Short mmCIF file of C-alpha atoms in Angstrom, two decimals:
data_model
loop_
_atom_site.label_atom_id
_atom_site.label_comp_id
_atom_site.label_asym_id
_atom_site.label_seq_id
_atom_site.Cartn_x
_atom_site.Cartn_y
_atom_site.Cartn_z
CA MET A 1074 47.23 184.91 51.78
CA VAL A 1075 43.66 185.89 51.43
CA ASN A 1076 41.76 183.25 48.80
CA PRO A 1077 40.27 186.11 45.99
CA SER A 1078 37.68 183.85 45.14
CA ARG A 1079 35.28 183.75 47.97
CA GLN A 1080 32.03 184.72 47.18
CA PRO A 1081 31.10 188.69 46.25
CA LEU A 1082 29.19 190.60 49.62
CA PRO A 1083 25.39 189.88 49.97
CA ARG A 1084 24.18 193.56 48.41
CA GLY A 1085 21.22 193.35 50.78
CA ASN A 1086 23.34 194.74 53.58
CA LEU A 1087 23.92 197.50 51.57
CA ARG A 1088 20.68 198.95 53.12
CA THR A 1089 22.47 199.86 56.22
CA GLU A 1090 26.48 199.79 55.85
CA LYS A 1091 28.43 201.25 52.81
CA LEU A 1092 30.19 198.90 50.58
CA SER A 1093 33.37 200.20 51.54
CA GLU A 1094 32.20 199.86 55.23
CA LEU A 1095 31.46 195.84 54.53
CA ILE A 1096 34.59 194.88 52.59
CA ALA A 1097 36.65 196.51 55.48
CA ARG A 1098 34.71 194.29 57.67
CA GLN A 1099 35.50 191.01 55.46
CA ILE A 1100 39.07 191.51 54.77
CA LEU A 1101 39.09 192.18 58.90
CA GLN A 1102 37.50 188.87 59.33
CA ASP A 1103 39.79 187.38 56.68
CA ILE A 1104 42.95 187.99 58.67
CA LYS A 1105 41.59 186.71 61.57
CA ARG A 1106 40.35 183.76 60.06
CA ASP A 1107 43.20 183.02 58.04
CA ASN A 1108 45.67 183.80 61.25
CA LEU A 1109 47.49 186.44 58.67
CA ARG A 1110 50.43 187.82 60.40
CA PRO A 1111 51.98 191.59 60.41
CA GLY A 1112 53.87 191.99 57.06
CA THR A 1113 51.44 189.68 55.15
CA VAL A 1114 50.77 190.97 51.69
CA LEU A 1115 46.94 190.96 51.09
CA PRO A 1116 45.53 190.51 47.56
CA GLY A 1117 45.88 193.86 45.13
CA GLU A 1118 42.75 196.13 44.12
CA SER A 1119 42.07 194.07 41.07
CA ALA A 1120 41.68 190.79 43.35
CA MET A 1121 39.58 192.62 45.70
CA CYS A 1122 37.26 193.71 43.01
CA ASN A 1123 36.39 190.48 41.87
CA ARG A 1124 36.09 189.11 45.01
CA PHE A 1125 33.85 191.65 46.32
CA GLY A 1126 32.26 192.23 43.52
CA ALA A 1127 32.80 196.04 43.73
CA GLY A 1128 34.84 198.63 42.38
CA ARG A 1129 38.03 200.11 42.71
CA ALA A 1130 36.43 203.53 44.10
CA SER A 1131 34.94 201.45 46.82
CA VAL A 1132 37.52 198.98 47.63
CA ARG A 1133 40.25 201.62 47.99
CA GLU A 1134 37.54 203.11 50.38
CA ALA A 1135 37.60 200.14 52.44
CA LEU A 1136 41.66 199.82 52.52
CA ARG A 1137 41.94 203.49 53.50
CA ILE A 1138 39.41 202.79 56.49
CA LEU A 1139 41.73 200.22 57.67
CA GLU A 1140 44.83 202.33 57.04
CA ILE A 1141 43.89 205.37 58.84
CA ASN A 1142 42.94 202.99 61.91
CA GLY A 1143 46.23 201.15 61.95
CA LEU A 1144 45.22 197.81 60.65
CA VAL A 1145 46.61 197.83 57.36
CA THR A 1146 49.79 199.51 55.64
CA ILE A 1147 50.06 200.65 51.93
CA LYS A 1148 53.04 200.04 50.06
CA THR A 1149 53.77 201.94 47.24
CA GLY A 1150 56.03 200.92 44.02
CA VAL A 1151 56.47 197.65 42.34
CA GLY A 1152 55.56 194.79 44.55
CA GLY A 1153 53.29 197.26 46.84
CA GLY A 1154 49.58 196.98 48.03
CA PRO A 1155 47.86 196.29 50.91
CA VAL A 1156 50.34 194.57 53.92
CA VAL A 1157 49.09 193.29 57.48
CA ALA A 1158 49.74 195.80 60.15
CA GLU A 1159 51.23 195.24 63.58
CA PRO A 1160 48.59 195.75 66.02
CA GLY A 1161 49.44 198.25 68.73
CA GLY A 1162 48.12 200.89 70.95
CA SER A 1163 49.91 203.50 68.69
CA ALA A 1164 47.32 203.43 65.92
CA PHE A 1165 44.34 203.33 68.36
CA GLY A 1166 45.94 205.89 70.66
CA GLN A 1167 45.84 208.58 67.62
CA ILE A 1168 42.22 207.56 66.64
CA SER A 1169 41.16 208.12 70.39
CA SER A 1170 42.75 211.24 70.84
CA LEU A 1171 40.50 212.83 68.07
CA HIS A 1172 37.90 211.86 70.86
CA TYR A 1173 40.24 213.30 73.46
CA GLN A 1174 40.67 216.63 71.71
CA VAL A 1175 37.15 217.11 70.93
CA LEU A 1176 36.11 216.78 75.08
CA GLY A 1177 38.45 218.73 76.03
CA ALA A 1178 40.85 216.11 77.75
CA THR A 1179 43.74 217.41 79.28
CA PHE A 1180 46.96 215.58 79.70
CA ARG A 1181 45.88 215.67 83.46
CA ASP A 1182 42.91 213.98 82.77
CA LEU A 1183 45.33 211.35 80.90
CA ILE A 1184 48.21 210.75 83.39
CA ASP A 1185 44.87 210.41 85.93
CA ALA A 1186 43.73 207.53 83.80
CA ARG A 1187 46.82 205.80 83.98
CA VAL A 1188 46.91 206.12 87.59
CA ALA A 1189 44.13 204.39 87.72
CA LEU A 1190 44.51 201.51 85.10
CA GLU A 1191 47.89 200.69 85.15
CA PRO A 1192 48.24 199.02 88.93
CA MET A 1193 44.97 197.47 88.33
CA LEU A 1194 46.74 195.70 85.13
CA ALA A 1195 50.07 194.94 86.88
CA GLY A 1196 47.49 193.36 90.06
CA ARG A 1197 45.81 191.22 87.06
CA ALA A 1198 49.51 190.46 85.80
CA ALA A 1199 50.28 188.86 89.62
CA ALA A 1200 47.29 186.87 89.00
CA GLN A 1201 48.05 184.99 86.00
CA PRO A 1202 48.95 181.52 86.93
CA GLY A 1203 52.27 180.12 85.93
CA PRO A 1204 55.81 182.11 85.33
CA GLU A 1205 54.75 183.53 82.06
CA ALA A 1206 54.18 187.16 83.46
CA GLY A 1207 57.12 187.01 85.85
CA SER A 1208 59.56 186.03 83.18
CA ARG A 1209 58.21 188.40 80.62
CA LEU A 1210 59.04 191.64 83.40
CA GLN A 1211 62.63 189.85 84.38
CA GLU A 1212 63.13 190.26 80.15
CA ALA A 1213 62.10 193.73 80.43
CA LEU A 1214 64.43 194.76 83.33
CA GLU A 1215 67.52 193.05 81.71
CA ALA A 1216 66.55 195.28 78.21
CA ALA A 1217 66.59 198.19 80.28
CA ARG A 1218 69.98 197.33 82.61
CA GLN A 1219 71.93 197.54 78.74
CA PHE A 1220 71.57 201.01 78.40
CA ASN A 1221 73.23 203.88 80.37
CA LYS A 1222 70.46 206.16 82.58
CA SER A 1223 71.95 209.20 81.04
CA ASP A 1224 70.44 208.05 77.53
CA ASP A 1225 67.18 209.81 77.80
CA LEU A 1226 65.82 208.26 74.49
CA ASN A 1227 66.72 204.85 75.77
CA TYR A 1228 65.33 205.52 79.29
CA ALA A 1229 62.31 206.39 78.15
CA ARG A 1230 61.68 203.36 75.87
CA THR A 1231 63.10 201.00 78.29
CA HIS A 1232 60.70 202.33 80.79
CA SER A 1233 57.80 202.38 78.34
CA ASP A 1234 58.68 198.54 77.58
CA PHE A 1235 58.14 197.70 81.12
CA HIS A 1236 55.02 199.02 81.27
CA ALA A 1237 53.74 197.60 78.15
CA ALA A 1238 54.76 194.13 79.78
CA ILE A 1239 53.01 194.69 82.11
CA PHE A 1240 50.24 195.15 80.40
CA ALA A 1241 50.98 192.35 78.19
CA ALA A 1242 51.00 190.60 81.04
CA SER A 1243 47.51 191.35 82.28
CA GLY A 1244 45.59 188.86 80.44
CA ASN A 1245 43.23 190.78 79.08
CA PRO A 1246 43.69 192.54 75.45
CA VAL A 1247 41.55 195.03 75.90
CA LEU A 1248 42.71 196.82 78.86
CA ALA A 1249 46.12 196.14 77.75
CA MET A 1250 45.23 198.16 74.22
CA THR A 1251 43.44 200.78 76.10
CA ALA A 1252 46.70 201.43 78.36
CA ASN A 1253 49.08 201.46 75.90
CA ALA A 1254 47.01 203.80 73.77
CA LEU A 1255 47.11 206.33 76.72
CA LYS A 1256 50.77 205.47 77.37
CA GLY A 1257 51.23 205.96 73.57
CA ILE A 1258 49.64 209.41 73.51
CA TRP A 1259 51.68 210.37 76.47
CA MET A 1260 54.98 209.42 74.96
CA SER A 1261 54.63 211.04 71.65
CA ARG A 1262 53.37 214.45 73.08
CA VAL A 1263 55.24 214.76 76.50
CA THR A 1264 58.60 212.75 76.37
CA SER A 1265 60.35 216.01 77.35
CA VAL A 1266 58.47 215.03 81.28
CA LEU A 1267 61.47 212.62 82.55
CA PHE A 1268 62.53 212.40 85.85
CA PRO A 1269 66.14 213.30 86.32
CA GLU A 1270 69.41 211.36 85.99
CA ASP A 1271 69.92 211.17 90.11
CA GLN A 1272 66.02 209.88 90.10
CA ARG A 1273 66.48 207.20 87.78
CA GLY A 1274 67.79 204.57 90.02
CA LYS A 1275 64.66 205.37 92.23
CA VAL A 1276 62.80 204.52 89.16
CA GLU A 1277 64.42 201.43 88.28
CA SER A 1278 64.06 200.21 92.12
CA ALA A 1279 60.36 200.15 91.80
CA HIS A 1280 60.14 198.43 88.72
CA VAL A 1281 62.51 195.80 90.47
CA ASP A 1282 59.52 195.53 93.14
CA ILE A 1283 56.74 195.53 90.80
CA ALA A 1284 57.97 192.96 88.99
CA ALA A 1285 59.30 190.91 92.06
CA ALA A 1286 55.62 191.31 93.33
CA ILE A 1287 53.96 189.79 89.84
CA GLY A 1288 56.93 187.02 89.59
CA ARG A 1289 55.51 185.87 93.50
CA HIS A 1290 51.58 186.10 92.29
CA ASP A 1291 51.03 188.85 95.28
CA ALA A 1292 48.06 190.72 93.19
CA ALA A 1293 47.71 192.94 96.16
CA ASP A 1294 51.10 194.05 96.26
CA ALA A 1295 51.68 195.07 92.55
CA GLU A 1296 49.17 196.96 92.62
CA ARG A 1297 50.32 199.22 95.41
CA LEU A 1298 53.65 199.38 94.30
CA MET A 1299 52.59 200.34 90.51
CA HIS A 1300 50.18 202.97 92.24
CA GLU A 1301 52.89 204.35 94.52
CA HIS A 1302 55.17 204.54 91.10
CA MET A 1303 52.73 206.16 88.88
CA GLU A 1304 51.41 208.27 91.55
CA HIS A 1305 55.11 209.54 92.34
CA TYR A 1306 55.53 210.24 88.41
CA ARG A 1307 52.28 212.56 88.23
CA GLN A 1308 53.41 214.03 91.45
CA TYR A 1309 56.60 214.84 89.56
CA CYS A 1310 54.64 216.06 86.41
CA GLU A 1311 52.56 218.41 88.73
CA LEU A 1312 55.43 219.96 90.28
CA ARG A 1313 57.69 220.32 87.28
CA TYR A 1314 55.34 220.84 84.57
CA PRO A 1315 51.79 222.02 85.79
CA ALA A 1316 50.79 224.08 82.25
CA ARG A 1317 51.72 221.23 80.20
CA LEU A 1318 48.96 219.06 82.12
CA ASP A 1319 46.42 222.01 80.97
CA ASP A 1320 46.90 221.40 77.86
CA ILE A 1321 44.39 219.59 75.78
CA VAL A 1322 45.04 216.10 74.73
CA ASP A 1323 45.58 216.99 70.81
CA TRP A 1324 45.34 214.83 67.49
CA SER A 1325 48.55 214.54 65.22
#
């Protein structure tokens, strides 16, 4: 738990930044410094007010900033309060979709970004030393085999999990977060765009080949295979759902 006895924030900083933003920044620093894991309960409003020398309105606004950005959750009821959230691409994607909507970015732009980014991450995963990346991908493949390919929900989830495992294995958390955000937006808005059951074996075969290339540290082959895999999906979407690809990426 964050130590509420630390010194209040210096008031000189208020010239350039709102107090609520300073408090939010300090809470994030506490989470990182104290290595607080997701699910850790943070001090309540009263403790934070005392620690930061601030009123409840500023503390609540700071927590709201963090909640909107998916960095904390607010539990209600007895024993409730701010809780450290699990970091991930979902919240980041939701915030970024606001900007994509203002820019007029379409789902065609989004899938184009995925086709450009995900092969690079596959190559980076293959370039990582040691067996960890290959093992991570084999675990994702094994999890996918536990479900019937005719189960659309589980097919979509395990397919997504395989790609997420590649992002995580790439060794770059910034690129991984960006790729997960793009994938998360796509999955939440275009989940109906799935390969038909008779083509899902080809998807599984592509995953097996990509995982094998990563396992043997063949970065060029991993990147090539992932590009072919993603390009195949893009072409399928263009053929079957061209109107959906012209839609603006909306915030929800």
